[in-house]
Amino acid sequence: MSNPTVSFVSRLQDILDNTKCADGLAPLLLRLYLAPVFLQAGWNKYIGFENTVEWFGNKEWGLGLPFPELLAAMATGTELIGGVLLLIGFAVRWISIPLMITMLVAAFAVHWENGWLAISDGGSWLANDRVMEAQERLAAAKSLLQEHGHYDWLTGRGSVVILNNGIEFAITYFVMLFSLFFTGAGRFVSVDYWIRRCCKQD
């Protein structure tokens, strides 16, 4: 006589296994989310390349990195080319590597000192001293706007916030790329899938 608990768990597992036919959706959505992020970041670096180089090399207010022209060009190219490759799903596992490196450099060279949060949220358990100090500035800004500005109009599309510029976004993008590195571009809607399929047929 079969165990009803085992039978129930087996049925649940069968239901989960049946969803594997759509397992290409997750990497597709990751790619479609990340592609415009990197295309925009790369494009901004490209159109302001001289400023990008200066920011990469300046020790006082920039990153203070060696070979700023080379590194700026590499970052720009990686983000632009990477965005295109993610969009079409070509060489996704390979391009994930330099994109992950770019995100780690951004997280630890640019955003690390600001803590985790991208937005200064004093109510978050991740708020550091910088975020908590920003709450006084935010309250002052709101007070000034309410007194001297069209506050309802200014906040008609969202609240006034202070950008904390922490590592939150860079690490989130890194984790998404890390997932793509192992899963690949996904089935059906990627160039990688069709290349691999054609190679197997040959």
Short mmCIF file of N, CA and C in Angstrom, two decimals, residues 7-163:
data_model
loop_
_atom_site.label_atom_id
_atom_site.label_comp_id
_atom_site.label_asym_id
_atom_site.label_seq_id
_atom_site.Cartn_x
_atom_site.Cartn_y
_atom_site.Cartn_z
N SER A 7 2.98 9.90 -1.95
CA SER A 7 2.24 10.07 -3.20
C SER A 7 1.93 11.55 -3.45
N PHE A 8 1.55 12.26 -2.39
CA PHE A 8 1.24 13.69 -2.52
C PHE A 8 2.48 14.48 -2.91
N VAL A 9 3.60 14.19 -2.24
CA VAL A 9 4.86 14.88 -2.55
C VAL A 9 5.29 14.58 -3.97
N SER A 10 5.10 13.34 -4.40
CA SER A 10 5.45 12.95 -5.76
C SER A 10 4.63 13.73 -6.79
N ARG A 11 3.33 13.90 -6.50
CA ARG A 11 2.47 14.68 -7.41
C ARG A 11 2.91 16.14 -7.48
N LEU A 12 3.25 16.70 -6.33
CA LEU A 12 3.74 18.08 -6.31
C LEU A 12 5.02 18.21 -7.13
N GLN A 13 5.91 17.20 -6.99
CA GLN A 13 7.15 17.22 -7.75
C GLN A 13 6.87 17.13 -9.25
N ASP A 14 5.88 16.33 -9.63
CA ASP A 14 5.51 16.22 -11.04
C ASP A 14 5.01 17.55 -11.58
N ILE A 15 4.22 18.27 -10.75
CA ILE A 15 3.73 19.59 -11.16
C ILE A 15 4.90 20.54 -11.39
N LEU A 16 5.85 20.53 -10.47
CA LEU A 16 7.03 21.38 -10.62
C LEU A 16 7.83 21.00 -11.86
N ASP A 17 7.99 19.69 -12.08
CA ASP A 17 8.76 19.23 -13.24
C ASP A 17 8.11 19.66 -14.55
N ASN A 18 6.78 19.73 -14.55
CA ASN A 18 6.07 20.15 -15.77
C ASN A 18 6.32 21.60 -16.13
N THR A 19 6.78 22.41 -15.16
CA THR A 19 7.07 23.82 -15.46
C THR A 19 8.42 24.00 -16.17
N LYS A 20 9.20 22.93 -16.26
CA LYS A 20 10.52 23.04 -16.89
C LYS A 20 10.45 23.42 -18.36
N CYS A 21 9.28 23.19 -18.96
CA CYS A 21 9.13 23.57 -20.38
C CYS A 21 9.25 25.08 -20.56
N ALA A 22 9.06 25.84 -19.47
CA ALA A 22 9.16 27.31 -19.54
C ALA A 22 10.40 27.82 -18.82
N ASP A 23 11.41 26.95 -18.65
CA ASP A 23 12.57 27.38 -17.87
C ASP A 23 13.44 28.42 -18.58
N GLY A 24 13.14 28.69 -19.84
CA GLY A 24 13.88 29.74 -20.55
C GLY A 24 13.38 31.14 -20.23
N LEU A 25 12.22 31.23 -19.58
CA LEU A 25 11.65 32.55 -19.28
C LEU A 25 12.48 33.33 -18.26
N ALA A 26 12.98 32.63 -17.24
CA ALA A 26 13.74 33.33 -16.19
C ALA A 26 14.99 33.99 -16.74
N PRO A 27 15.86 33.27 -17.49
CA PRO A 27 17.03 33.96 -18.05
C PRO A 27 16.65 35.03 -19.07
N LEU A 28 15.56 34.80 -19.80
CA LEU A 28 15.11 35.83 -20.75
C LEU A 28 14.76 37.12 -20.03
N LEU A 29 14.00 37.00 -18.94
CA LEU A 29 13.61 38.19 -18.19
C LEU A 29 14.81 38.88 -17.55
N LEU A 30 15.76 38.10 -17.05
CA LEU A 30 16.99 38.69 -16.51
C LEU A 30 17.73 39.46 -17.59
N ARG A 31 17.83 38.88 -18.77
CA ARG A 31 18.53 39.54 -19.88
C ARG A 31 17.82 40.83 -20.29
N LEU A 32 16.50 40.77 -20.40
CA LEU A 32 15.74 41.94 -20.82
C LEU A 32 15.76 43.05 -19.78
N TYR A 33 15.92 42.67 -18.51
CA TYR A 33 16.05 43.66 -17.44
C TYR A 33 17.42 44.31 -17.48
N LEU A 34 18.46 43.49 -17.64
CA LEU A 34 19.83 44.00 -17.54
C LEU A 34 20.30 44.73 -18.79
N ALA A 35 19.82 44.30 -19.97
CA ALA A 35 20.32 44.89 -21.22
C ALA A 35 20.19 46.41 -21.26
N PRO A 36 19.01 47.00 -21.00
CA PRO A 36 18.92 48.46 -21.04
C PRO A 36 19.74 49.14 -19.95
N VAL A 37 19.93 48.47 -18.80
CA VAL A 37 20.74 49.04 -17.73
C VAL A 37 22.17 49.25 -18.23
N PHE A 38 22.74 48.22 -18.86
CA PHE A 38 24.12 48.32 -19.32
C PHE A 38 24.26 49.17 -20.58
N LEU A 39 23.27 49.11 -21.45
CA LEU A 39 23.32 49.97 -22.64
C LEU A 39 23.31 51.44 -22.24
N GLN A 40 22.46 51.80 -21.28
CA GLN A 40 22.39 53.19 -20.83
C GLN A 40 23.68 53.60 -20.14
N ALA A 41 24.21 52.74 -19.26
CA ALA A 41 25.45 53.06 -18.55
C ALA A 41 26.61 53.22 -19.53
N GLY A 42 26.70 52.31 -20.49
CA GLY A 42 27.76 52.39 -21.49
C GLY A 42 27.63 53.61 -22.38
N TRP A 43 26.40 53.93 -22.77
CA TRP A 43 26.16 55.09 -23.63
C TRP A 43 26.52 56.38 -22.91
N ASN A 44 26.16 56.48 -21.63
CA ASN A 44 26.51 57.68 -20.86
C ASN A 44 28.03 57.86 -20.77
N LYS A 45 28.75 56.75 -20.60
CA LYS A 45 30.22 56.84 -20.57
C LYS A 45 30.76 57.24 -21.93
N TYR A 46 30.15 56.72 -22.98
CA TYR A 46 30.64 56.99 -24.33
C TYR A 46 30.46 58.46 -24.73
N ILE A 47 29.26 59.00 -24.50
CA ILE A 47 29.01 60.38 -24.94
C ILE A 47 29.75 61.40 -24.08
N GLY A 48 30.12 61.00 -22.88
CA GLY A 48 30.93 61.88 -22.03
C GLY A 48 32.27 61.25 -21.72
N PHE A 49 32.92 60.70 -22.76
CA PHE A 49 34.10 59.86 -22.54
C PHE A 49 35.24 60.62 -21.86
N GLU A 50 35.46 61.88 -22.24
CA GLU A 50 36.53 62.65 -21.60
C GLU A 50 36.28 62.81 -20.10
N ASN A 51 35.05 63.08 -19.75
CA ASN A 51 34.69 63.19 -18.33
C ASN A 51 34.83 61.83 -17.62
N THR A 52 34.48 60.77 -18.34
CA THR A 52 34.62 59.42 -17.78
C THR A 52 36.07 59.12 -17.47
N VAL A 53 36.95 59.44 -18.42
CA VAL A 53 38.39 59.21 -18.23
C VAL A 53 38.90 60.02 -17.04
N GLU A 54 38.48 61.26 -16.96
CA GLU A 54 38.92 62.13 -15.87
C GLU A 54 38.44 61.58 -14.52
N TRP A 55 37.21 61.09 -14.48
CA TRP A 55 36.66 60.53 -13.24
C TRP A 55 37.38 59.25 -12.85
N PHE A 56 37.72 58.42 -13.83
CA PHE A 56 38.45 57.19 -13.56
C PHE A 56 39.83 57.49 -12.98
N GLY A 57 40.47 58.55 -13.45
CA GLY A 57 41.85 58.79 -13.06
C GLY A 57 42.07 59.74 -11.91
N ASN A 58 41.12 60.63 -11.64
CA ASN A 58 41.32 61.66 -10.62
C ASN A 58 41.28 61.07 -9.20
N LYS A 59 42.34 61.33 -8.43
CA LYS A 59 42.43 60.77 -7.08
C LYS A 59 41.64 61.58 -6.06
N GLU A 60 41.41 62.86 -6.33
CA GLU A 60 40.76 63.72 -5.36
C GLU A 60 39.24 63.54 -5.33
N TRP A 61 38.61 63.51 -6.50
CA TRP A 61 37.15 63.40 -6.53
C TRP A 61 36.67 62.23 -7.39
N GLY A 62 37.60 61.48 -7.96
CA GLY A 62 37.23 60.33 -8.78
C GLY A 62 37.72 59.03 -8.19
N LEU A 63 37.94 58.06 -9.05
CA LEU A 63 38.33 56.73 -8.59
C LEU A 63 39.83 56.60 -8.37
N GLY A 64 40.62 57.44 -9.03
CA GLY A 64 42.07 57.38 -8.86
C GLY A 64 42.68 56.09 -9.38
N LEU A 65 42.14 55.57 -10.47
CA LEU A 65 42.64 54.32 -11.04
C LEU A 65 43.79 54.57 -12.01
N PRO A 66 44.72 53.62 -12.13
CA PRO A 66 45.78 53.74 -13.13
C PRO A 66 45.22 53.51 -14.53
N PHE A 67 45.93 54.00 -15.55
CA PHE A 67 45.53 53.82 -16.95
C PHE A 67 44.06 54.16 -17.17
N PRO A 68 43.66 55.37 -16.81
CA PRO A 68 42.22 55.71 -16.87
C PRO A 68 41.63 55.62 -18.28
N GLU A 69 42.42 55.98 -19.32
CA GLU A 69 41.88 55.91 -20.68
C GLU A 69 41.54 54.47 -21.04
N LEU A 70 42.46 53.55 -20.74
CA LEU A 70 42.24 52.15 -21.06
C LEU A 70 41.07 51.58 -20.28
N LEU A 71 41.04 51.83 -18.98
CA LEU A 71 39.98 51.28 -18.14
C LEU A 71 38.62 51.87 -18.48
N ALA A 72 38.58 53.17 -18.80
CA ALA A 72 37.32 53.79 -19.20
C ALA A 72 36.82 53.19 -20.50
N ALA A 73 37.74 52.96 -21.45
CA ALA A 73 37.36 52.35 -22.73
C ALA A 73 36.86 50.92 -22.51
N MET A 74 37.54 50.19 -21.64
CA MET A 74 37.12 48.80 -21.37
C MET A 74 35.74 48.77 -20.71
N ALA A 75 35.51 49.65 -19.74
CA ALA A 75 34.21 49.68 -19.07
C ALA A 75 33.11 50.07 -20.04
N THR A 76 33.38 51.09 -20.86
CA THR A 76 32.40 51.55 -21.84
C THR A 76 32.06 50.46 -22.83
N GLY A 77 33.10 49.84 -23.40
CA GLY A 77 32.90 48.77 -24.38
C GLY A 77 32.19 47.57 -23.78
N THR A 78 32.58 47.20 -22.57
CA THR A 78 31.96 46.05 -21.91
C THR A 78 30.47 46.28 -21.71
N GLU A 79 30.10 47.47 -21.27
CA GLU A 79 28.69 47.75 -21.01
C GLU A 79 27.88 47.86 -22.30
N LEU A 80 28.44 48.52 -23.31
CA LEU A 80 27.71 48.66 -24.58
C LEU A 80 27.57 47.31 -25.29
N ILE A 81 28.70 46.64 -25.47
CA ILE A 81 28.66 45.34 -26.16
C ILE A 81 27.89 44.33 -25.32
N GLY A 82 28.13 44.37 -24.00
CA GLY A 82 27.42 43.45 -23.12
C GLY A 82 25.92 43.63 -23.18
N GLY A 83 25.47 44.87 -23.23
CA GLY A 83 24.03 45.14 -23.32
C GLY A 83 23.42 44.54 -24.58
N VAL A 84 24.14 44.69 -25.70
CA VAL A 84 23.65 44.13 -26.97
C VAL A 84 23.62 42.60 -26.91
N LEU A 85 24.70 42.00 -26.40
CA LEU A 85 24.77 40.54 -26.33
C LEU A 85 23.71 39.96 -25.40
N LEU A 86 23.46 40.63 -24.29
CA LEU A 86 22.39 40.18 -23.40
C LEU A 86 21.03 40.27 -24.09
N LEU A 87 20.84 41.32 -24.84
CA LEU A 87 19.55 41.54 -25.51
C LEU A 87 19.25 40.42 -26.50
N ILE A 88 20.25 40.03 -27.30
CA ILE A 88 20.01 39.00 -28.32
C ILE A 88 20.31 37.59 -27.80
N GLY A 89 20.91 37.51 -26.62
CA GLY A 89 21.19 36.20 -26.05
C GLY A 89 22.34 35.49 -26.71
N PHE A 90 23.40 36.22 -27.01
CA PHE A 90 24.58 35.64 -27.66
C PHE A 90 25.80 35.74 -26.73
N ALA A 91 26.51 34.62 -26.55
CA ALA A 91 27.71 34.56 -25.70
C ALA A 91 27.41 35.08 -24.29
N VAL A 92 26.23 34.76 -23.78
CA VAL A 92 25.77 35.31 -22.51
C VAL A 92 26.64 34.88 -21.34
N ARG A 93 27.02 33.61 -21.31
CA ARG A 93 27.86 33.15 -20.20
C ARG A 93 29.22 33.83 -20.23
N TRP A 94 29.76 34.04 -21.42
CA TRP A 94 31.07 34.69 -21.54
C TRP A 94 31.01 36.16 -21.16
N ILE A 95 30.01 36.88 -21.67
CA ILE A 95 29.95 38.32 -21.40
C ILE A 95 29.56 38.59 -19.95
N SER A 96 28.94 37.62 -19.29
CA SER A 96 28.60 37.79 -17.88
C SER A 96 29.84 38.01 -17.01
N ILE A 97 30.96 37.41 -17.42
CA ILE A 97 32.18 37.50 -16.62
C ILE A 97 32.70 38.93 -16.53
N PRO A 98 32.99 39.61 -17.67
CA PRO A 98 33.45 41.00 -17.53
C PRO A 98 32.41 41.94 -16.95
N LEU A 99 31.13 41.65 -17.21
CA LEU A 99 30.08 42.49 -16.62
C LEU A 99 30.04 42.32 -15.11
N MET A 100 30.24 41.10 -14.62
CA MET A 100 30.29 40.88 -13.17
C MET A 100 31.48 41.61 -12.56
N ILE A 101 32.61 41.57 -13.25
CA ILE A 101 33.80 42.28 -12.76
C ILE A 101 33.52 43.78 -12.69
N THR A 102 32.86 44.30 -13.72
CA THR A 102 32.50 45.72 -13.75
C THR A 102 31.62 46.08 -12.56
N MET A 103 30.67 45.21 -12.25
CA MET A 103 29.77 45.47 -11.13
C MET A 103 30.50 45.40 -9.78
N LEU A 104 31.46 44.49 -9.67
CA LEU A 104 32.23 44.41 -8.42
C LEU A 104 33.10 45.65 -8.24
N VAL A 105 33.71 46.12 -9.33
CA VAL A 105 34.50 47.35 -9.27
C VAL A 105 33.61 48.52 -8.87
N ALA A 106 32.42 48.60 -9.49
CA ALA A 106 31.49 49.68 -9.15
C ALA A 106 31.08 49.60 -7.68
N ALA A 107 30.78 48.38 -7.20
CA ALA A 107 30.32 48.22 -5.83
C ALA A 107 31.39 48.62 -4.83
N PHE A 108 32.62 48.18 -5.05
CA PHE A 108 33.66 48.35 -4.03
C PHE A 108 34.54 49.58 -4.23
N ALA A 109 34.63 50.08 -5.46
CA ALA A 109 35.44 51.28 -5.69
C ALA A 109 34.60 52.55 -5.64
N VAL A 110 33.32 52.44 -5.96
CA VAL A 110 32.47 53.64 -6.06
C VAL A 110 31.46 53.74 -4.91
N HIS A 111 30.76 52.66 -4.64
CA HIS A 111 29.60 52.72 -3.75
C HIS A 111 29.83 52.21 -2.33
N TRP A 112 30.91 51.49 -2.09
CA TRP A 112 31.11 50.78 -0.82
C TRP A 112 30.98 51.68 0.40
N GLU A 113 31.61 52.85 0.36
CA GLU A 113 31.63 53.73 1.53
C GLU A 113 30.23 54.24 1.89
N ASN A 114 29.28 54.11 0.98
CA ASN A 114 27.92 54.59 1.22
C ASN A 114 27.01 53.55 1.85
N GLY A 115 27.53 52.34 2.05
CA GLY A 115 26.71 51.29 2.65
C GLY A 115 25.90 50.55 1.61
N TRP A 116 24.83 49.90 2.06
CA TRP A 116 24.03 49.06 1.17
C TRP A 116 22.99 49.83 0.37
N LEU A 117 22.24 50.70 1.02
CA LEU A 117 21.04 51.30 0.43
C LEU A 117 21.34 52.23 -0.74
N ALA A 118 20.55 52.09 -1.80
CA ALA A 118 20.64 53.01 -2.93
C ALA A 118 19.95 54.33 -2.61
N ILE A 119 18.83 54.26 -1.89
CA ILE A 119 18.06 55.43 -1.48
C ILE A 119 18.16 55.56 0.04
N SER A 120 18.32 56.78 0.52
CA SER A 120 18.40 57.01 1.97
C SER A 120 17.04 56.77 2.61
N ASP A 121 16.90 55.61 3.24
CA ASP A 121 15.66 55.24 3.91
C ASP A 121 15.97 55.05 5.39
N GLY A 122 15.63 56.04 6.20
CA GLY A 122 15.93 56.00 7.62
C GLY A 122 15.19 54.91 8.37
N GLY A 123 14.13 54.36 7.78
CA GLY A 123 13.38 53.31 8.44
C GLY A 123 13.92 51.91 8.18
N SER A 124 14.93 51.81 7.33
CA SER A 124 15.48 50.50 6.99
C SER A 124 16.45 50.01 8.05
N TRP A 125 16.45 48.71 8.31
CA TRP A 125 17.41 48.13 9.25
C TRP A 125 18.82 48.14 8.67
N LEU A 126 18.94 48.45 7.37
CA LEU A 126 20.25 48.54 6.72
C LEU A 126 20.80 49.96 6.72
N ALA A 127 20.06 50.89 7.31
CA ALA A 127 20.49 52.29 7.33
C ALA A 127 21.74 52.45 8.18
N ASN A 128 22.73 53.15 7.63
CA ASN A 128 23.95 53.45 8.39
C ASN A 128 23.90 54.90 8.87
N ASP A 129 24.98 55.37 9.47
CA ASP A 129 25.01 56.75 10.00
C ASP A 129 24.79 57.77 8.90
N ARG A 130 25.32 57.49 7.72
CA ARG A 130 25.17 58.40 6.58
C ARG A 130 23.70 58.55 6.21
N VAL A 131 22.98 57.43 6.18
CA VAL A 131 21.56 57.45 5.84
C VAL A 131 20.76 58.18 6.91
N MET A 132 21.07 57.89 8.17
CA MET A 132 20.34 58.54 9.26
C MET A 132 20.57 60.04 9.28
N GLU A 133 21.81 60.46 8.98
CA GLU A 133 22.12 61.90 8.94
C GLU A 133 21.40 62.58 7.79
N ALA A 134 21.17 61.82 6.72
CA ALA A 134 20.49 62.39 5.55
C ALA A 134 19.03 62.69 5.83
N GLN A 135 18.45 62.05 6.84
CA GLN A 135 17.03 62.26 7.13
C GLN A 135 16.75 63.70 7.57
N GLU A 136 17.70 64.29 8.29
CA GLU A 136 17.56 65.69 8.70
C GLU A 136 17.58 66.61 7.48
N ARG A 137 18.48 66.30 6.54
CA ARG A 137 18.55 67.09 5.30
C ARG A 137 17.28 66.92 4.47
N LEU A 138 16.77 65.70 4.42
CA LEU A 138 15.55 65.43 3.67
C LEU A 138 14.37 66.19 4.26
N ALA A 139 14.27 66.18 5.58
CA ALA A 139 13.18 66.91 6.24
C ALA A 139 13.28 68.40 5.96
N ALA A 140 14.52 68.93 5.97
CA ALA A 140 14.72 70.35 5.68
C ALA A 140 14.35 70.67 4.24
N ALA A 141 14.73 69.78 3.32
CA ALA A 141 14.40 69.99 1.90
C ALA A 141 12.89 69.99 1.69
N LYS A 142 12.19 69.06 2.32
CA LYS A 142 10.74 68.99 2.18
C LYS A 142 10.08 70.24 2.76
N SER A 143 10.61 70.70 3.90
CA SER A 143 10.05 71.89 4.53
C SER A 143 10.21 73.11 3.64
N LEU A 144 11.39 73.27 3.03
CA LEU A 144 11.64 74.39 2.13
C LEU A 144 10.73 74.33 0.90
N LEU A 145 10.58 73.13 0.35
CA LEU A 145 9.73 72.97 -0.83
C LEU A 145 8.27 73.23 -0.50
N GLN A 146 7.83 72.78 0.66
CA GLN A 146 6.44 73.01 1.06
C GLN A 146 6.15 74.49 1.28
N GLU A 147 7.17 75.21 1.75
CA GLU A 147 6.99 76.63 2.05
C GLU A 147 7.15 77.51 0.82
N HIS A 148 8.12 77.16 -0.04
CA HIS A 148 8.47 78.06 -1.15
C HIS A 148 8.23 77.48 -2.54
N GLY A 149 7.86 76.23 -2.62
CA GLY A 149 7.68 75.61 -3.93
C GLY A 149 6.29 75.05 -4.11
N HIS A 150 6.04 74.51 -5.26
CA HIS A 150 4.77 73.85 -5.55
C HIS A 150 4.93 72.38 -5.16
N TYR A 151 4.86 72.11 -3.86
CA TYR A 151 5.21 70.79 -3.34
C TYR A 151 4.31 69.68 -3.90
N ASP A 152 3.01 69.95 -3.98
CA ASP A 152 2.10 68.93 -4.50
C ASP A 152 2.44 68.59 -5.95
N TRP A 153 2.80 69.61 -6.73
CA TRP A 153 3.17 69.37 -8.13
C TRP A 153 4.50 68.64 -8.20
N LEU A 154 5.48 69.06 -7.39
CA LEU A 154 6.80 68.44 -7.41
C LEU A 154 6.73 66.96 -7.02
N THR A 155 5.84 66.63 -6.11
CA THR A 155 5.75 65.25 -5.64
C THR A 155 4.59 64.49 -6.27
N GLY A 156 4.04 65.04 -7.34
CA GLY A 156 2.90 64.41 -8.00
C GLY A 156 3.23 63.09 -8.66
N ARG A 157 4.51 62.83 -8.92
CA ARG A 157 4.93 61.56 -9.54
C ARG A 157 5.82 60.74 -8.62
N GLY A 158 5.90 61.12 -7.37
CA GLY A 158 6.71 60.36 -6.42
C GLY A 158 7.25 61.25 -5.32
N SER A 159 7.73 60.62 -4.27
CA SER A 159 8.23 61.35 -3.11
C SER A 159 9.61 61.94 -3.38
N VAL A 160 9.93 62.97 -2.64
CA VAL A 160 11.28 63.53 -2.66
C VAL A 160 12.16 62.63 -1.81
N VAL A 161 13.29 62.19 -2.36
CA VAL A 161 14.21 61.32 -1.64
C VAL A 161 15.63 61.82 -1.81
N ILE A 162 16.53 61.29 -0.99
CA ILE A 162 17.96 61.56 -1.14
C ILE A 162 18.62 60.29 -1.62
N LEU A 163 19.38 60.40 -2.71
CA LEU A 163 20.11 59.27 -3.25
C LEU A 163 21.30 58.97 -2.34
#
